Tab-separated table of C-alpha atoms in Angstrom:
chain	number	residue	atom	x	y	z
A	1244	UNK	CA	114.543	68.555	98.429
A	1245	UNK	CA	115.064	72.080	97.197
A	1246	UNK	CA	116.989	74.406	99.467
A	1247	UNK	CA	118.444	77.892	99.182
A	1248	UNK	CA	121.097	79.083	101.629
A	1249	UNK	CA	122.159	82.672	102.110
A	1250	UNK	CA	124.793	82.770	104.830
A	1251	UNK	CA	125.227	86.541	105.096
A	1252	UNK	CA	122.485	88.099	107.229
A	1253	UNK	CA	123.929	91.562	106.576
A	1254	UNK	CA	126.553	93.171	104.373
A	1255	UNK	CA	128.070	96.640	104.247
A	1256	UNK	CA	129.561	98.231	101.132
A	1257	UNK	CA	130.943	101.646	100.374
A	1258	UNK	CA	129.121	103.624	97.723
A	1259	UNK	CA	130.588	103.089	94.217
A	1260	UNK	CA	132.272	99.833	95.204
A	1261	UNK	CA	131.257	96.336	94.100
A	1262	UNK	CA	129.697	93.788	96.447
A	1263	UNK	CA	129.024	90.047	96.206
A	1264	UNK	CA	126.042	88.449	97.900
A	1265	UNK	CA	126.395	84.716	98.400
A	1266	UNK	CA	123.858	82.044	97.540
A	1267	UNK	CA	124.126	78.276	97.455
A	1268	UNK	CA	121.356	75.921	96.417
A	1269	UNK	CA	120.483	72.272	96.523
A	1270	UNK	CA	118.392	70.392	94.009
A	1271	UNK	CA	118.320	66.996	92.356
A	1272	UNK	CA	116.750	68.391	89.176
A	1273	UNK	CA	118.817	68.992	86.060
A	1274	UNK	CA	116.555	71.796	84.861
A	1275	UNK	CA	116.096	74.713	87.194
A	1276	UNK	CA	116.175	78.467	87.289
A	1277	UNK	CA	117.925	80.766	89.719
A	1278	UNK	CA	116.689	84.238	90.567
A	1279	UNK	CA	117.583	87.251	92.617
A	1280	UNK	CA	115.007	89.660	93.998
A	1281	UNK	CA	115.388	92.978	95.792
A	1282	UNK	CA	113.047	94.084	98.575
A	1283	UNK	CA	113.472	97.734	99.645
A	1284	UNK	CA	112.067	98.970	102.928
A	1285	UNK	CA	108.825	99.784	101.103
A	1286	UNK	CA	108.240	96.014	100.985
A	1287	UNK	CA	107.787	95.426	97.263
A	1288	UNK	CA	109.683	92.459	95.791
A	1289	UNK	CA	111.532	93.396	92.598
A	1290	UNK	CA	112.884	90.807	90.167
A	1291	UNK	CA	116.532	91.521	89.295
A	1292	UNK	CA	118.113	88.706	87.322
A	1293	UNK	CA	117.616	85.128	86.106
A	1294	UNK	CA	120.013	82.282	85.330
A	1295	UNK	CA	118.923	79.029	83.749
A	1296	UNK	CA	120.706	75.834	84.706
A	1297	UNK	CA	121.634	75.163	81.081
A	1298	UNK	CA	122.847	78.685	80.385
A	1299	UNK	CA	126.574	78.639	79.763
A	1300	UNK	CA	127.077	82.367	80.143
A	1301	UNK	CA	126.625	84.174	83.427
A	1302	UNK	CA	123.562	86.390	83.372
A	1303	UNK	CA	123.987	90.149	83.462
A	1304	UNK	CA	121.442	92.954	83.832
A	1305	UNK	CA	122.945	96.408	84.012
A	1306	UNK	CA	124.926	96.642	87.252
A	1307	UNK	CA	123.816	93.171	88.319
A	1308	UNK	CA	125.584	89.979	87.341
A	1309	UNK	CA	125.075	86.444	88.529
A	1310	UNK	CA	128.202	84.395	89.156
A	1311	UNK	CA	126.911	80.904	88.372
A	1312	UNK	CA	129.106	77.995	89.426
A	1313	UNK	CA	127.097	74.882	88.706
A	1314	UNK	CA	129.486	72.325	90.153
A	1315	UNK	CA	129.603	74.247	93.410
A	1316	UNK	CA	125.849	74.902	93.297
A	1317	UNK	CA	126.380	78.573	93.884
A	1318	UNK	CA	124.678	81.578	92.324
A	1319	UNK	CA	126.210	84.689	93.807
A	1320	UNK	CA	124.906	88.146	92.940
A	1321	UNK	CA	127.466	90.808	92.110
A	1322	UNK	CA	126.391	94.444	92.258
A	1323	UNK	CA	128.887	96.802	90.662
A	1324	UNK	CA	129.233	100.494	91.468
A	1325	UNK	CA	126.912	100.362	94.494
A	1326	UNK	CA	124.447	103.187	94.952
A	1327	UNK	CA	122.656	104.355	98.089
A	1328	UNK	CA	119.408	103.119	96.555
A	1329	UNK	CA	120.789	99.578	96.540
A	1330	UNK	CA	120.295	99.396	100.313
A	1331	UNK	CA	117.659	96.674	100.676
A	1332	UNK	CA	117.038	93.002	101.385
A	1333	UNK	CA	118.174	90.667	98.623
A	1334	UNK	CA	116.695	87.214	98.152
A	1335	UNK	CA	118.114	84.348	96.156
A	1336	UNK	CA	115.497	81.975	94.789
A	1337	UNK	CA	115.203	78.790	92.745
A	1338	UNK	CA	112.495	77.281	90.573
A	1339	UNK	CA	112.781	73.643	89.585
A	1340	UNK	CA	111.845	73.016	85.976
A	1341	UNK	CA	113.304	76.333	84.856
A	1342	UNK	CA	110.807	78.854	83.487
A	1343	UNK	CA	108.379	76.027	82.865
A	1344	UNK	CA	108.215	75.187	86.532
A	1345	UNK	CA	105.861	76.825	88.922
A	1346	UNK	CA	107.032	76.870	92.516
A	1347	UNK	CA	109.874	79.140	93.540
A	1348	UNK	CA	111.599	78.785	96.878
A	1349	UNK	CA	113.439	81.667	98.498
A	1350	UNK	CA	116.394	81.988	100.805
A	1351	UNK	CA	116.278	83.907	104.071
A	1352	UNK	CA	117.826	86.967	102.473
A	1353	UNK	CA	120.793	89.265	102.934
A	1354	UNK	CA	120.368	92.864	104.055
A	1355	UNK	CA	122.700	95.171	102.163
A	1356	UNK	CA	123.721	98.531	103.599
A	1357	UNK	CA	125.398	101.006	101.238
A	1358	UNK	CA	127.463	103.634	103.021
A	1359	UNK	CA	127.979	107.123	101.621
B	84	UNK	CA	102.326	100.562	89.452
B	85	UNK	CA	103.631	97.010	89.822
B	86	UNK	CA	101.190	95.250	87.507
B	87	UNK	CA	99.525	93.542	90.470
B	88	UNK	CA	97.152	95.286	92.836
B	89	UNK	CA	96.514	93.838	96.274
B	90	UNK	CA	93.821	94.929	98.696
B	91	UNK	CA	93.757	95.786	101.457
B	92	UNK	CA	97.314	96.941	102.108
B	93	UNK	CA	96.928	96.411	105.831
B	94	UNK	CA	94.466	94.383	107.869
B	95	UNK	CA	94.206	94.140	111.631
B	96	UNK	CA	91.816	91.522	112.892
B	97	UNK	CA	90.919	89.825	116.121
B	98	UNK	CA	91.838	86.219	116.632
B	99	UNK	CA	89.089	83.941	115.427
B	100	UNK	CA	87.766	86.309	112.754
B	101	UNK	CA	87.758	85.538	109.048
B	102	UNK	CA	89.656	87.682	106.565
B	103	UNK	CA	89.763	87.844	102.786
B	104	UNK	CA	92.442	89.362	100.599
B	105	UNK	CA	92.203	90.180	96.922
B	106	UNK	CA	94.777	90.146	94.157
B	107	UNK	CA	94.111	91.872	90.808
B	108	UNK	CA	96.611	91.515	87.993
B	109	UNK	CA	96.404	94.563	85.740
B	110	UNK	CA	96.679	92.469	82.606
B	111	UNK	CA	95.978	88.839	81.854
B	112	UNK	CA	98.538	86.386	83.143
B	113	UNK	CA	97.841	82.700	83.225
B	114	UNK	CA	99.947	81.997	86.307
B	115	UNK	CA	99.143	83.461	89.698
B	116	UNK	CA	100.821	82.661	92.999
B	117	UNK	CA	100.287	83.368	96.675
B	118	UNK	CA	103.215	83.599	99.050
B	119	UNK	CA	103.491	84.394	102.735
B	120	UNK	CA	106.388	86.306	104.228
B	121	UNK	CA	107.054	86.553	107.943
B	122	UNK	CA	109.415	89.084	109.465
B	123	UNK	CA	113.052	88.435	108.618
B	124	UNK	CA	112.296	85.554	106.267
B	125	UNK	CA	111.971	85.010	102.563
B	126	UNK	CA	108.567	84.421	100.979
B	127	UNK	CA	107.085	80.940	101.412
B	128	UNK	CA	104.984	79.355	98.678
B	129	UNK	CA	101.302	78.884	99.504
B	130	UNK	CA	99.467	78.088	96.289
B	131	UNK	CA	99.507	78.416	92.517
B	132	UNK	CA	96.862	78.906	89.820
B	133	UNK	CA	97.129	78.163	86.135
B	134	UNK	CA	94.242	80.215	84.805
B	135	UNK	CA	91.317	79.287	87.091
B	136	UNK	CA	92.713	75.896	88.139
B	137	UNK	CA	94.455	75.641	91.502
B	138	UNK	CA	97.264	73.228	90.692
B	139	UNK	CA	99.324	73.147	93.847
B	140	UNK	CA	98.842	73.869	97.540
B	141	UNK	CA	101.586	73.980	100.109
B	142	UNK	CA	101.286	72.043	103.337
B	143	UNK	CA	101.502	75.480	104.950
B	144	UNK	CA	97.995	76.051	103.637
B	145	UNK	CA	95.921	74.468	106.365
B	146	UNK	CA	92.221	73.779	105.962
B	147	UNK	CA	91.550	77.255	107.384
B	148	UNK	CA	92.989	78.727	104.190
B	149	UNK	CA	91.224	78.756	100.851
B	150	UNK	CA	92.102	80.462	97.598
B	151	UNK	CA	90.097	80.985	94.456
B	152	UNK	CA	90.560	82.413	90.997
B	153	UNK	CA	87.050	82.124	89.596
B	154	UNK	CA	87.515	83.589	86.129
B	155	UNK	CA	91.237	83.208	85.713
B	156	UNK	CA	91.808	86.894	86.414
B	157	UNK	CA	91.641	88.169	90.020
B	158	UNK	CA	92.203	85.872	92.984
B	159	UNK	CA	91.098	85.824	96.617
B	160	UNK	CA	92.742	84.275	99.651
B	161	UNK	CA	90.550	83.660	102.676
B	162	UNK	CA	91.708	82.744	106.149
B	163	UNK	CA	89.073	81.433	108.524
B	164	UNK	CA	89.332	81.531	112.319
B	165	UNK	CA	92.549	83.528	112.221
B	166	UNK	CA	95.326	82.765	114.683
B	167	UNK	CA	98.196	84.945	115.831
B	168	UNK	CA	100.584	82.771	113.828
B	169	UNK	CA	98.814	83.917	110.660
B	170	UNK	CA	100.273	87.399	111.115
B	171	UNK	CA	102.455	87.966	108.066
B	172	UNK	CA	102.707	89.711	104.724
B	173	UNK	CA	100.659	87.931	102.057
B	174	UNK	CA	102.111	88.432	98.601
B	175	UNK	CA	100.496	87.789	95.248
B	176	UNK	CA	102.660	87.307	92.164
B	177	UNK	CA	102.117	86.681	88.479
B	178	UNK	CA	104.167	85.307	85.652
B	179	UNK	CA	103.544	84.605	82.002
B	180	UNK	CA	104.755	81.713	79.888
B	181	UNK	CA	107.910	83.521	78.885
B	182	UNK	CA	108.452	85.632	81.969
B	183	UNK	CA	111.479	84.619	83.902
B	184	UNK	CA	110.758	86.338	87.157
B	185	UNK	CA	107.640	87.086	89.110
B	186	UNK	CA	105.900	90.403	89.247
B	187	UNK	CA	104.805	90.842	92.839
B	188	UNK	CA	102.075	92.989	94.279
B	189	UNK	CA	102.753	95.251	97.242
B	190	UNK	CA	101.256	92.690	99.575
B	191	UNK	CA	98.667	92.657	102.338
B	192	UNK	CA	100.063	92.885	105.834
B	193	UNK	CA	97.895	90.936	108.254
B	194	UNK	CA	98.099	91.473	111.997
B	195	UNK	CA	96.083	89.163	114.217
B	196	UNK	CA	95.588	90.515	117.738
């Protein structure tokens, strides 16, 4: 069965420093997609970054990069040069079948606090 | 403007009452999803529409829950005989064939008293 595990309930980072949010996943499918979403205190879920299981390069989107280690089944999110506006909940998620699949499951989330 | 409008934003109802939420994608998207998020948790999948066809329902969606997407555009989620355990944020999301991530609406926060 699909499962997403985020072991860090909360993380602190100093402004302008980099931070890594951990995510491990479990699936028996060969084709799957991994996602990270941000949820600020306003409540809206914002899609950040996607990594396909067959993608050989780690995904990057601006200050976000996904450290994909397939053998370890981990998909950690790295945020470089943290900003105060990065303070939010971050959810790791997985969709079996890649972009052609339909159901995405989410982890419990990590709350990130950026200190000035 | 997120691309998905959800109404109402907040709903307080008495236990046993019926409630209906609406999700309006701003533009046409063939895939529409409903998720539920309780405090301190990630969203949980409820159901999925491909155009007007409801293709998958979670076991979380008891027979008190029903969802429709009559013309393949907007969708409604109805909860009958609400219970306190139904209190949660109900999120609607869309994706297209080539969209990697979901676009979520702002959600409807339901409080059952």
